[in-house]
Amino acid sequence: MNDRRRQVSLPGMDDDLPAPPPKKRSRATVSVVEPATPPAAIGYAGGAPPATRATSAGAPIGAEGDGTGPGDLTGKTVYIIDANALIFQVFHAIPTMTSPQGEAVNAVYGFTRDILFLLETKKPDYLFAAFDMKGPTFRHELYGDYKVHRAEMPDELVPQLPKIRQMLTAFGVPVLELESFEADDILATVARITSESGGECRLVTSDKDCRQLIEDRVCVYNVRKDQVYDATALAADWHVRPEQVVDFQALVGDSVDHVPGIPGIGPKAAAEVLEKFGTLDAALERADEISAAKRRQLLKDHREQALLSRELVRLDRQVPIAIDWSAGRAGQLHAPEILSHFTSWGFHSFAERVRSLSDEERGSTWEADYHTVATPEALAQLVAEMSRQKLVSVDTETTSVRPTEADIVGYSFAWEPGEAYYVPVCAPHGEPCLDGNETLEALRPIFENPAIGKLGQNLKYDLLVLRAAGVCLRGLTFDTMVASYLLESGERNHNLDELAERYLAHRTIRIEELIGSGKQQKRMDEVPVSLITDYAAEDADVPLRLQPILAGKLVEQDLEPIFRELEMPLIEVLAEMEFNGIRIDTARLAELSRQYGERLATLEGAIYQLAGHEFNIASPKQLQQVLFTEQGLPTLKRTKTGPSTDADVLEELARQHELPAKIIEYRQYSKLKNTYVDALPAMVNPRTGRVHASFNQVVAATGRLSSSDPNLQNIPIRNESGREIRSAFLPGHDDWLLLAADYSQIELRVLAHFSRDETLCAAFQRDEDIHTLVAGQVHNVPQESVTPEMRRQAKAVNFGVIYGQSAFGLAKQIDVSPEEAAAFIDAYFARYPGVDEFLTNLLEECRGKGYVRTIMGRRRAISGVRPQPGRQRNLPERTAINTVIQGSAADLIKQAMITVHRHLAAEGFSAKLLLQIHDELVFEVPSRELEPLARLVERDMSSVLALDVPLKVDLKSGRNWSEVEAWA
């Protein structure tokens, strides 16, 4: 079982709604979905509706008999979405997400997810989406300051709106909008028509104005919480009836929309007034009957203001808008168009759900002939046939996704598309099966023959599994996962299931169909061989069919050289690192666990003392109560559940109060204890006594490597707790050492090379400390007068302004005023005009070509760069710059790893490469080899590619990862 079963996702991409179960199917057949013919009139997603204003506001809209009316809606449900409200809600609720092209898509993702949820779970008969249009409405004519304080739409949300409209069109959801009216008015009109026609209307909105529309057949629905808000909920919340909502809001006002209301009248007072008088008119006419003098005077003084407010909040139920009810029938989705959008935006987890919603099956079939090889004679024939091939697709089935702990269940092979073979070596009792050792020896000549090219999906996994079994897989030629990553580096998913869907229109057998899930999940060696054959043989067949497609695309995009010379050779290096693993001092971690537990207990006591009582520190809700209600600290940022308590907020609040500072420290120790101190011992492989982290080359869009199980890149480097944890990482033998080789300021050196800025290049040629140099130049002082604080600020400038950090962001980071930060930025670019020119040209070229390239030719498609972006970059612009600079640094260290790896083997070193962490390589080495290894590593890393500035390597050695000292 290789890693293609494991989805690779970024924070925020996980679908929080259950997908439908996968469909079962017979061998060699696949169910597909053909495009459903889209309705002729699908709404007005491209702009304003055909009819804008009717001559009579009271004319029936979409009435029965005009060809577009709803007719009798008895027993039918109509859902209408307040699109703008939902878009803003999901935009702020979901962290920033990017498409493969680097554009923000978090709002598109959240909105799409909610549409899918409505269609799957609520199964509406009709579904519409109402939008606000730009420009004033009739309410602005009544009151010029209406919504005067409404903030501008965030820059990263603006380009997402067209995508949402495209998605709605593809889903067959008509867009309703009309000049001079708000979306709420359209909701009110649709609710009236639905109710009058006997249907049930659900208003998908969080806007409180729509509570006035509640009646027997109309309710408000919160899709984010899956909650219905009806008259009962209204009474419990506001203590009024639906027909009193408009009067209630007229009294209370609305600060968001700048509806004045009556100052001093809050929700409680408004409810009491309406309970006594029934209506606003009655209250105003009989204000003298109010016993409370202040309240009585408020109603008298602000009578006209209250009446105006009522007109502002009252929704128009007679909007003269043309509604095509036939287009609004739910389920008229155009699956191919939707799937095309999903591919463009990276929403692959939604694809299966769309196919389940489609009514039509695709007509194509997957023709294949898969064989079980379960006798020695058949195995011998298979080996003989493979020995004559130049390229064979290989795959292993195992008992674990962790290759160093997996037992082999079987092997699969293919060399002709549509025909593949499965060789079982472990199976349930009574099932056909071959001896594991004898089979491996029979296959060894195939696996270890470099003249027989090997292709597959995630070959690193198979290489590791076979190496653990004592076999060296040679002749690695083509990895479909790596090829896909190079072609679409911004994609979040390169597993085989996805690639088969994308390039072959084929739905593979899912692992869950084979072994189940949860408590009922089986191991692969517990599944009948006949079922595994279809699954495993497909794992060899699909990469074979993908290879010519992906290879052609690599050539088309000029990516074949970096694929062949960098990424494919890197697989062996990463497998070597993972196989080596690193020794862990479990006794040291046990001691740290005790110490961290004591620190957490001490911090907990201090937090309770500062708060004045005990509470659940891990509960955001209780923390909100303590910080903002009890302590009275200011709300800096809000979420849908109340004031934010995230790290940025606590850092800001820590300047004002000791309690947030203690909570930050508590969180840090708690995270380190749970993630590393207590977790690492459980990750030690009992066979090797080491931790074998996985190094992933197809995750980071820039080309950098990432690590997982455990993620060693997130261990803090510069604080004491991080050093304590690193002290538990040891060389494999007591008399050996660790050697760390780290590129010095590699990204800034890459920037100097690309920009050819004379001042920057000269500084690196003189081997000056670039941060000290910039600090002296920005502050206009000699380098010897630069203080540590000045250098820290300069370092933030060096890395921040390159990627378009704003003056406000830099000010917050280095704790100066925005004006001082702006001066730093201006001074930087004045000193380094070549950098400014390079970044400007890079973005202009990206806008023209639609992609950027790294120093070794890695390519990433990026859209959304503006014609004249300026120094404050949007997300695509930051992505473009980051890809070129950071991606080029990644190219360099990958090439260095390959070169060092080859020289270690060629020169007979006992030393081993263990880890790659950002720009650092970590080796374990016998003491006698330390000096020659250091010379070899420095030579190979510094000469990996000729740049306009020298590459500098810092060497360190020590008895553990924490104790490494500068190499002299």
Short mmCIF file of C-alpha atoms in Angstrom, two decimals, residues 106-491:
data_model
loop_
_atom_site.label_atom_id
_atom_site.label_comp_id
_atom_site.label_asym_id
_atom_site.label_seq_id
_atom_site.Cartn_x
_atom_site.Cartn_y
_atom_site.Cartn_z
CA ASN A 106 -10.95 30.34 0.19
CA ALA A 107 -14.29 32.08 -0.40
CA VAL A 108 -14.89 30.08 -3.59
CA TYR A 109 -14.12 26.89 -1.69
CA GLY A 110 -16.42 27.69 1.22
CA PHE A 111 -19.28 28.82 -1.00
CA THR A 112 -18.95 25.71 -3.19
CA ARG A 113 -18.89 23.47 -0.16
CA ASP A 114 -22.13 25.01 1.07
CA ILE A 115 -23.81 24.63 -2.34
CA LEU A 116 -22.84 20.95 -2.38
CA PHE A 117 -24.17 20.53 1.15
CA LEU A 118 -27.51 22.08 0.21
CA LEU A 119 -27.89 19.91 -2.89
CA GLU A 120 -26.83 16.69 -1.16
CA THR A 121 -28.46 17.09 2.24
CA LYS A 122 -31.41 19.45 1.86
CA LYS A 123 -32.35 18.35 -1.67
CA PRO A 124 -34.23 21.56 -2.55
CA ASP A 125 -36.69 21.59 -5.42
CA TYR A 126 -35.56 25.09 -6.40
CA LEU A 127 -32.33 26.91 -5.65
CA PHE A 128 -31.45 30.55 -6.36
CA ALA A 129 -28.65 32.94 -5.34
CA ALA A 130 -29.33 36.65 -4.83
CA PHE A 131 -26.57 39.23 -5.13
CA ASP A 132 -26.23 42.90 -4.22
CA MET A 133 -25.33 45.11 -7.16
CA LYS A 134 -22.90 47.99 -7.08
CA GLY A 135 -24.33 51.45 -6.73
CA PRO A 136 -26.93 53.11 -4.53
CA THR A 137 -30.31 51.62 -3.70
CA PHE A 138 -33.65 53.22 -2.97
CA ARG A 139 -32.59 53.32 0.67
CA HIS A 140 -29.75 55.71 -0.16
CA GLU A 141 -32.38 58.06 -1.61
CA LEU A 142 -34.14 57.97 1.76
CA TYR A 143 -30.99 58.37 3.83
CA GLY A 144 -27.66 59.45 2.31
CA ASP A 145 -25.60 57.95 5.14
CA TYR A 146 -27.08 54.48 4.70
CA LYS A 147 -24.18 51.96 4.95
CA VAL A 148 -21.77 54.88 4.92
CA HIS A 149 -19.30 53.05 7.17
CA ARG A 150 -19.36 49.79 5.20
CA ALA A 151 -15.73 48.74 4.63
CA GLU A 152 -14.29 48.19 1.18
CA MET A 153 -14.22 44.61 -0.04
CA PRO A 154 -10.86 42.95 0.84
CA ASP A 155 -8.44 42.85 -2.08
CA GLU A 156 -8.12 39.06 -1.94
CA LEU A 157 -11.91 38.61 -2.11
CA VAL A 158 -12.55 40.76 -5.20
CA PRO A 159 -11.10 38.32 -7.79
CA GLN A 160 -12.98 35.43 -6.19
CA LEU A 161 -16.43 36.81 -7.03
CA PRO A 162 -16.28 35.96 -10.77
CA LYS A 163 -15.23 32.42 -9.88
CA ILE A 164 -18.24 32.05 -7.56
CA ARG A 165 -20.53 33.18 -10.37
CA GLN A 166 -18.88 30.70 -12.75
CA MET A 167 -19.45 27.97 -10.21
CA LEU A 168 -23.12 28.91 -9.78
CA THR A 169 -23.64 28.85 -13.55
CA ALA A 170 -22.06 25.41 -13.79
CA PHE A 171 -24.26 24.16 -10.94
CA GLY A 172 -27.34 25.54 -12.67
CA VAL A 173 -28.13 27.99 -9.86
CA PRO A 174 -29.66 31.21 -11.30
CA VAL A 175 -28.23 34.48 -10.05
CA LEU A 176 -30.85 37.10 -9.17
CA GLU A 177 -29.87 40.75 -8.89
CA LEU A 178 -31.42 44.12 -9.72
CA GLU A 179 -30.21 47.68 -9.67
CA SER A 180 -31.48 49.84 -6.81
CA PHE A 181 -32.42 46.78 -4.73
CA GLU A 182 -30.48 44.70 -2.25
CA ALA A 183 -30.25 40.94 -2.17
CA ASP A 184 -32.47 40.93 0.93
CA ASP A 185 -35.27 42.52 -1.07
CA ILE A 186 -34.98 39.76 -3.66
CA LEU A 187 -35.10 37.18 -0.88
CA ALA A 188 -38.25 38.85 0.39
CA THR A 189 -39.85 38.74 -3.07
CA VAL A 190 -39.00 35.08 -3.66
CA ALA A 191 -40.28 34.23 -0.18
CA ARG A 192 -43.60 35.96 -0.93
CA ILE A 193 -44.04 34.24 -4.31
CA THR A 194 -43.14 30.86 -2.82
CA SER A 195 -45.53 31.21 0.07
CA GLU A 196 -48.37 32.47 -2.13
CA SER A 197 -47.78 29.48 -4.43
CA GLY A 198 -48.03 27.00 -1.56
CA GLY A 199 -44.30 26.23 -1.24
CA GLU A 200 -41.83 26.29 1.63
CA CYS A 201 -39.07 28.91 1.43
CA ARG A 202 -35.71 28.71 3.20
CA LEU A 203 -33.74 31.97 3.31
CA VAL A 204 -30.06 31.01 3.42
CA THR A 205 -28.65 34.02 5.21
CA SER A 206 -27.20 35.29 8.45
CA ASP A 207 -28.70 38.75 7.92
CA LYS A 208 -31.04 39.64 10.76
CA ASP A 209 -33.18 41.82 8.48
CA CYS A 210 -34.65 38.65 6.99
CA ARG A 211 -36.21 37.68 10.30
CA GLN A 212 -39.10 39.97 9.35
CA LEU A 213 -39.94 37.50 6.56
CA ILE A 214 -40.56 34.57 8.91
CA GLU A 215 -44.03 33.03 8.65
CA ASP A 216 -45.57 29.56 8.51
CA ARG A 217 -44.00 28.73 5.13
CA VAL A 218 -40.86 30.89 5.41
CA CYS A 219 -37.92 30.53 7.75
CA VAL A 220 -34.29 31.62 7.91
CA TYR A 221 -31.68 28.89 7.48
CA ASN A 222 -28.06 29.07 8.65
CA VAL A 223 -26.16 26.72 6.34
CA ARG A 224 -22.92 27.06 8.28
CA LYS A 225 -24.58 25.72 11.44
CA ASP A 226 -27.29 23.67 9.69
CA GLN A 227 -29.91 25.42 11.84
CA VAL A 228 -33.42 26.65 11.06
CA TYR A 229 -34.43 29.96 12.60
CA ASP A 230 -38.22 30.27 12.90
CA ALA A 231 -40.78 32.18 14.95
CA THR A 232 -40.00 30.10 18.04
CA ALA A 233 -36.30 30.87 17.80
CA LEU A 234 -37.10 34.54 17.21
CA ALA A 235 -39.25 34.72 20.32
CA ALA A 236 -36.50 33.12 22.40
CA ASP A 237 -33.88 35.46 20.94
CA TRP A 238 -35.51 38.88 20.55
CA HIS A 239 -38.76 38.25 22.45
CA VAL A 240 -40.85 39.56 19.53
CA ARG A 241 -43.09 38.12 16.81
CA PRO A 242 -42.07 38.14 13.12
CA GLU A 243 -44.49 40.97 12.33
CA GLN A 244 -42.75 43.08 15.02
CA VAL A 245 -39.21 42.61 13.67
CA VAL A 246 -39.25 45.75 11.50
CA ASP A 247 -40.42 47.87 14.43
CA PHE A 248 -37.88 46.20 16.71
CA GLN A 249 -35.03 47.05 14.33
CA ALA A 250 -36.34 50.58 13.88
CA LEU A 251 -36.02 51.08 17.63
CA VAL A 252 -32.63 49.38 18.04
CA GLY A 253 -31.00 50.53 14.80
CA ASP A 254 -28.12 48.79 13.05
CA SER A 255 -24.55 50.07 13.43
CA VAL A 256 -23.32 47.88 10.57
CA ASP A 257 -25.68 49.45 8.02
CA HIS A 258 -25.63 52.82 9.83
CA VAL A 259 -29.35 52.68 10.54
CA PRO A 260 -29.74 55.20 13.38
CA GLY A 261 -32.65 53.76 15.39
CA ILE A 262 -33.27 55.48 18.70
CA PRO A 263 -30.10 56.15 20.74
CA GLY A 264 -30.30 54.53 24.15
CA ILE A 265 -32.89 51.93 23.14
CA GLY A 266 -31.31 48.49 23.11
CA PRO A 267 -32.80 45.06 22.33
CA LYS A 268 -34.22 44.55 25.80
CA ALA A 269 -35.90 47.98 25.91
CA ALA A 270 -37.22 47.57 22.37
CA ALA A 271 -38.79 44.21 23.24
CA GLU A 272 -40.44 45.73 26.32
CA VAL A 273 -41.83 48.64 24.30
CA LEU A 274 -43.32 46.31 21.69
CA GLU A 275 -44.67 43.95 24.31
CA LYS A 276 -46.57 46.89 25.85
CA PHE A 277 -47.75 48.67 22.71
CA GLY A 278 -47.59 46.02 19.99
CA THR A 279 -46.28 48.33 17.25
CA LEU A 280 -43.88 51.21 16.79
CA ASP A 281 -46.70 53.50 15.66
CA ALA A 282 -48.63 52.81 18.83
CA ALA A 283 -45.56 53.36 20.97
CA LEU A 284 -44.84 56.70 19.34
CA GLU A 285 -48.46 57.85 19.64
CA ARG A 286 -48.77 56.75 23.26
CA ALA A 287 -45.25 57.60 24.44
CA ASP A 288 -46.71 59.54 27.39
CA GLU A 289 -47.89 56.23 28.85
CA ILE A 290 -44.27 55.10 29.38
CA SER A 291 -43.40 55.42 33.05
CA ALA A 292 -39.62 55.58 32.60
CA ALA A 293 -38.91 59.26 31.95
CA LYS A 294 -35.72 58.74 29.96
CA ARG A 295 -37.23 56.15 27.66
CA ARG A 296 -40.38 58.27 27.21
CA GLN A 297 -38.31 61.27 26.16
CA LEU A 298 -36.14 59.23 23.78
CA LEU A 299 -39.20 58.10 21.84
CA LYS A 300 -40.51 61.62 21.62
CA ASP A 301 -37.20 63.22 20.63
CA HIS A 302 -36.36 60.64 17.97
CA ARG A 303 -39.78 59.93 16.49
CA GLU A 304 -38.84 60.85 12.91
CA GLN A 305 -35.56 59.01 13.19
CA ALA A 306 -37.37 55.84 14.23
CA LEU A 307 -39.82 56.11 11.34
CA LEU A 308 -36.96 56.63 8.90
CA SER A 309 -35.12 53.64 10.36
CA ARG A 310 -38.21 51.51 9.83
CA GLU A 311 -38.28 52.38 6.15
CA LEU A 312 -34.58 51.53 5.87
CA VAL A 313 -34.89 48.09 7.43
CA ARG A 314 -38.22 47.13 5.84
CA LEU A 315 -37.61 44.73 2.96
CA ASP A 316 -39.38 45.22 -0.37
CA ARG A 317 -41.46 42.12 -1.15
CA GLN A 318 -42.49 43.37 -4.60
CA VAL A 319 -39.15 43.69 -6.38
CA PRO A 320 -39.84 43.90 -10.15
CA ILE A 321 -37.37 41.23 -11.17
CA ALA A 322 -37.81 38.55 -13.83
CA ILE A 323 -37.37 35.07 -12.34
CA ASP A 324 -37.00 32.03 -14.56
CA TRP A 325 -38.38 29.33 -12.30
CA SER A 326 -37.64 26.55 -14.75
CA ALA A 327 -33.94 27.45 -14.59
CA GLY A 328 -34.13 27.42 -10.80
CA ARG A 329 -35.05 23.74 -10.55
CA ALA A 330 -32.22 22.22 -8.53
CA GLY A 331 -29.98 19.55 -9.99
CA GLN A 332 -29.42 20.97 -13.49
CA LEU A 333 -25.67 20.90 -13.01
CA HIS A 334 -23.17 20.70 -15.83
CA ALA A 335 -20.69 18.18 -14.39
CA PRO A 336 -17.81 18.51 -16.90
CA GLU A 337 -17.81 22.29 -16.50
CA ILE A 338 -17.85 21.97 -12.72
CA LEU A 339 -15.01 19.44 -12.74
CA SER A 340 -13.00 21.69 -15.04
CA HIS A 341 -13.39 24.53 -12.55
CA PHE A 342 -12.46 22.22 -9.68
CA THR A 343 -9.26 21.21 -11.47
CA SER A 344 -8.39 24.86 -12.06
CA TRP A 345 -9.08 25.80 -8.45
CA GLY A 346 -7.67 22.66 -6.83
CA PHE A 347 -10.96 21.43 -5.33
CA HIS A 348 -10.39 17.75 -6.03
CA SER A 349 -12.10 16.51 -2.87
CA PHE A 350 -15.43 17.72 -4.29
CA ALA A 351 -15.24 15.81 -7.59
CA GLU A 352 -16.79 12.54 -6.43
CA ARG A 353 -19.67 14.40 -4.80
CA VAL A 354 -20.46 16.18 -8.05
CA ARG A 355 -20.53 12.88 -9.91
CA SER A 356 -22.92 11.48 -7.33
CA LEU A 357 -25.24 14.44 -7.91
CA SER A 358 -25.19 13.98 -11.69
CA ASP A 359 -28.04 11.94 -13.15
CA GLU A 360 -26.18 10.63 -16.20
CA GLU A 361 -23.44 8.01 -16.45
CA ARG A 362 -20.49 8.46 -18.76
CA GLY A 363 -20.55 5.90 -21.50
CA SER A 364 -16.86 4.99 -21.64
CA THR A 365 -15.49 1.80 -20.10
CA TRP A 366 -12.09 0.86 -18.78
CA GLU A 367 -10.87 -2.11 -20.73
CA ALA A 368 -8.31 -4.14 -18.82
CA ASP A 369 -7.20 -7.71 -18.26
CA TYR A 370 -5.70 -8.32 -14.84
CA HIS A 371 -4.07 -11.63 -13.85
CA THR A 372 -3.20 -13.35 -10.58
CA VAL A 373 0.22 -15.04 -10.62
CA ALA A 374 -0.01 -17.68 -7.90
CA THR A 375 2.08 -20.65 -9.07
CA PRO A 376 5.86 -21.04 -9.38
CA GLU A 377 5.44 -21.81 -13.08
CA ALA A 378 3.43 -18.68 -13.75
CA LEU A 379 5.96 -16.63 -11.76
CA ALA A 380 8.85 -18.00 -13.79
CA GLN A 381 7.03 -17.12 -17.00
CA LEU A 382 6.32 -13.62 -15.69
CA VAL A 383 9.98 -13.07 -14.77
CA ALA A 384 11.11 -14.32 -18.17
CA GLU A 385 8.74 -11.95 -19.95
CA MET A 386 9.76 -8.95 -17.82
CA SER A 387 13.44 -9.64 -18.40
CA ARG A 388 12.86 -8.79 -22.08
CA GLN A 389 11.24 -5.41 -21.35
CA LYS A 390 12.87 -2.00 -21.38
CA LEU A 391 10.29 -0.40 -19.06
CA VAL A 392 8.10 -2.04 -16.40
CA SER A 393 5.54 -0.44 -14.11
CA VAL A 394 5.93 -1.75 -10.54
CA ASP A 395 3.99 -1.47 -7.31
CA THR A 396 3.98 -3.17 -3.93
CA GLU A 397 1.04 -3.94 -1.67
CA THR A 398 1.89 -3.92 2.02
CA THR A 399 0.45 -3.93 5.52
CA SER A 400 1.35 -0.32 6.41
CA VAL A 401 1.70 3.14 4.91
CA ARG A 402 4.98 3.45 6.83
CA PRO A 403 7.45 1.69 4.52
CA THR A 404 10.07 0.89 7.16
CA GLU A 405 7.42 -0.95 9.19
CA ALA A 406 5.53 -2.61 6.33
CA ASP A 407 5.36 -6.30 5.41
CA ILE A 408 4.98 -7.13 1.73
CA VAL A 409 1.60 -8.61 0.74
CA GLY A 410 2.18 -8.74 -3.01
CA TYR A 411 3.74 -7.22 -6.12
CA SER A 412 2.13 -5.91 -9.29
CA PHE A 413 3.62 -5.34 -12.73
CA ALA A 414 2.58 -3.99 -16.13
CA TRP A 415 4.36 -3.24 -19.40
CA GLU A 416 1.43 -3.20 -21.85
CA PRO A 417 -1.48 -0.80 -21.21
CA GLY A 418 -4.59 -2.67 -20.14
CA GLU A 419 -2.78 -5.80 -18.96
CA ALA A 420 -1.22 -6.23 -15.53
CA TYR A 421 -0.19 -8.97 -13.12
CA TYR A 422 -0.47 -9.38 -9.35
CA VAL A 423 1.83 -11.72 -7.41
CA PRO A 424 0.45 -12.47 -3.91
CA VAL A 425 2.93 -13.52 -1.21
CA CYS A 426 0.68 -13.07 1.84
CA ALA A 427 -3.04 -13.83 1.87
CA PRO A 428 -5.88 -15.20 4.02
CA HIS A 429 -5.79 -18.93 4.74
CA GLY A 430 -6.82 -20.99 1.75
CA GLU A 431 -6.25 -18.18 -0.78
CA PRO A 432 -3.76 -18.65 -3.65
CA CYS A 433 -0.35 -17.42 -2.56
CA LEU A 434 3.38 -17.86 -3.23
CA ASP A 435 6.24 -18.16 -0.75
CA GLY A 436 7.48 -14.69 0.13
CA ASN A 437 11.23 -15.38 0.24
CA GLU A 438 11.30 -17.53 -2.89
CA THR A 439 9.25 -15.00 -4.80
CA LEU A 440 11.48 -12.12 -3.78
CA GLU A 441 14.56 -14.01 -4.94
CA ALA A 442 12.89 -14.82 -8.23
CA LEU A 443 12.05 -11.15 -8.74
CA ARG A 444 15.41 -9.80 -7.54
CA PRO A 445 17.01 -9.91 -11.04
CA ILE A 446 14.17 -7.74 -12.33
CA PHE A 447 14.20 -5.27 -9.45
CA GLU A 448 18.00 -4.89 -9.36
CA ASN A 449 18.58 -4.70 -13.12
CA PRO A 450 19.19 -1.01 -14.01
CA ALA A 451 18.73 -1.82 -17.70
CA ILE A 452 15.04 -2.51 -17.06
CA GLY A 453 13.53 0.93 -16.43
CA LYS A 454 11.07 1.17 -13.55
CA LEU A 455 8.07 3.45 -13.53
CA GLY A 456 5.36 3.85 -10.95
CA GLN A 457 3.47 6.12 -8.61
CA ASN A 458 5.48 7.23 -5.56
CA LEU A 459 8.42 4.95 -6.29
CA LYS A 460 10.16 6.11 -3.11
CA TYR A 461 7.72 4.02 -1.13
CA ASP A 462 8.39 0.87 -3.15
CA LEU A 463 12.13 1.50 -3.05
CA LEU A 464 12.02 1.68 0.76
CA VAL A 465 9.82 -1.40 1.14
CA LEU A 466 12.11 -3.45 -1.07
CA ARG A 467 15.24 -2.14 0.62
CA ALA A 468 13.86 -3.18 3.99
CA ALA A 469 13.42 -6.65 2.46
CA GLY A 470 17.03 -6.66 1.26
CA VAL A 471 16.48 -5.73 -2.40
CA CYS A 472 17.77 -2.62 -4.17
CA LEU A 473 15.34 -1.23 -6.74
CA ARG A 474 17.43 0.11 -9.63
CA GLY A 475 16.62 1.81 -12.90
CA LEU A 476 14.13 4.37 -11.60
CA THR A 477 12.94 6.05 -14.77
CA PHE A 478 9.55 7.70 -14.32
CA ASP A 479 7.46 8.56 -11.26
CA THR A 480 3.96 9.76 -12.20
CA MET A 481 3.47 11.52 -8.87
CA VAL A 482 6.68 13.53 -9.29
CA ALA A 483 5.86 14.30 -12.93
CA SER A 484 2.40 15.57 -11.95
CA TYR A 485 3.97 17.74 -9.25
CA LEU A 486 6.36 19.36 -11.70
CA LEU A 487 3.55 20.02 -14.17
CA GLU A 488 1.15 21.41 -11.57
CA SER A 489 3.25 22.42 -8.57
CA GLY A 490 0.38 24.48 -7.18
CA GLU A 491 -1.90 21.44 -7.02
#
